[in-house]
Amino acid sequence: MKKVLLAITLFLSYSILQAQVKHAGAMSEMGKTGFAPRISLDSLQKYKGLIALGPLGKMQGEITAVDGVPYTGIVTADENSSVQKEWQVDAPFLVYAHVEEWEEIGLRGRVGSIQELEQLIESTLTANGVDLLEPLPFRIQGAFDQMVTHIVTPRSADVPGYVEGKTQSNFDHEQASGELIGFYSKEGKRIYTHHDSFMHVHFLSADKKFAGHLDQFESMLDGAKLLVPKARIQLSFAVIDTEFSKGRLGFEQRVGLDDLVKFHGHLCDGLVLGAKALDHSFQVLFDQDKIDRTDIRIISAPSPCLTDVATYLSGGRIQFGTQSVQPLADGLFVIQRISDGKTIKIGMKPGIKPLEIIEMTAKAENAALSPCELDELKQLEDEFSREILYTQASEIFDFEELEDFQWSEIPQAVFPKTDVINKNQGICSAS
Ligand SMILES: [Zn+2]
Ligand SMILES: [Zn+2]
């Protein structure tokens, strides 16, 4: 039964999943196979929203597809560059996705390197509730101050375009308009990103006459737009509070999963589960597009993660009698709107949380997991977090309106903080 439920959950989650990142071949392998073709670009022509990056043929250029059009940067005989839009070509490795709709997010600030660009993308994405566990295609549109890019050139004399002693041509760009086209992945190292980065990025000029691989980047990004697949934006909350210590209600902010991570201390399945449960509770059950953090009382189950989500998003505090931590049979939260007394209990449906996680968690809380088992549990929890993000809230949670619920002032019990039990465990040496 559990297996069936899991299969249904997987099916539901994957059926609404868009913009899945796929790859053919691997960056770290292609040299070893003499840049043997791994995919024909033509096989992807059916995707009107194709976005793809990879080398052309036998290292003869930089394939850069976006909005279903391939722009392949190549080095010309006179050491300049041009773009060809050929579909009948192969790639020794290609990372690609099909994205039908993009969502724009404003960028701010100056970055002085690719590493800083990566950090800005990470912080902006998490702030907008985009999970970074799953590989992600992205675009950045704007005018960029300074860039260095390259276009690869063939490695052996039998390939047209070969120049002895050369493997690429470098290009400098200043005040260049266009877009960065990239893939972000925590799991793509050596497959489609380099070993020291989570991103692979190309630059396509606004006039579509240049496409190359980004090596150096420095720019003010105020006004630039970060584009991500529409379906990937999750868990962003509008909250409203008073304007100052003696102020009126009216100060609005937007908070996201990254703010929760900063407050709680790490990204975990409990944090994602709690945020998803409260997102649904406030938006659908209380019909609030803004969370009024002055008007909520909340009881959370005694998990350090759920409790922190409750504190942060609801504005409830134990010391002011607006939050309480209590064991809730099958429940995650009981939420009450103070002004009208409306109260909702929200819990997880049976069978949603994988049995393996439940069993390993119990052991972990007794410090009975080995370092390698802890790593395994983290992986299972990360997969479960992804599942939750991609699944409709109504598939995960049970809700119940509690009529005439009376908030009772009971002394706060003290619970063990289970997320610090293994803090001094050693590292897994098996891998
Ligand atoms: Zn590249
Ligand atoms: Zn946690």
PDB file of N, CA, C and O and ligand atoms in Angstrom, residues 264 266 268 305 419, ligand 2:
ATOM      1  N   HIS A 264      16.183  29.606  10.755  1.00  0.00           N
ATOM      2  CA  HIS A 264      16.179  28.263  11.334  1.00  0.00           C
ATOM      3  C   HIS A 264      17.575  27.656  11.422  1.00  0.00           C
ATOM      4  O   HIS A 264      17.890  26.933  12.356  1.00  0.00           O
ATOM      5  N   HIS A 266      19.177  25.882   8.724  1.00  0.00           N
ATOM      6  CA  HIS A 266      19.479  24.983   7.602  1.00  0.00           C
ATOM      7  C   HIS A 266      18.199  24.743   6.799  1.00  0.00           C
ATOM      8  O   HIS A 266      17.109  25.030   7.273  1.00  0.00           O
ATOM      9  N   CYS A 268      15.752  21.992   5.445  1.00  0.00           N
ATOM     10  CA  CYS A 268      15.451  20.595   5.786  1.00  0.00           C
ATOM     11  C   CYS A 268      14.020  20.281   5.372  1.00  0.00           C
ATOM     12  O   CYS A 268      13.242  21.175   5.045  1.00  0.00           O
ATOM     13  N   CYS A 305      11.992  22.289  13.516  1.00  0.00           N
ATOM     14  CA  CYS A 305      11.808  22.897  12.193  1.00  0.00           C
ATOM     15  C   CYS A 305      10.409  23.500  12.071  1.00  0.00           C
ATOM     16  O   CYS A 305      10.250  24.654  11.692  1.00  0.00           O
ATOM     17  N   ASP A 419      17.454  18.589  16.380  1.00  0.00           N
ATOM     18  CA  ASP A 419      18.322  18.854  15.217  1.00  0.00           C
ATOM     19  C   ASP A 419      19.753  19.205  15.594  1.00  0.00           C
ATOM     20  O   ASP A 419      20.544  19.625  14.748  1.00  0.00           O
TER      21      ASP A 419
HETATM   22 ZN    ZN B   2      15.405  21.720  10.389  1.00  0.00          ZN
END
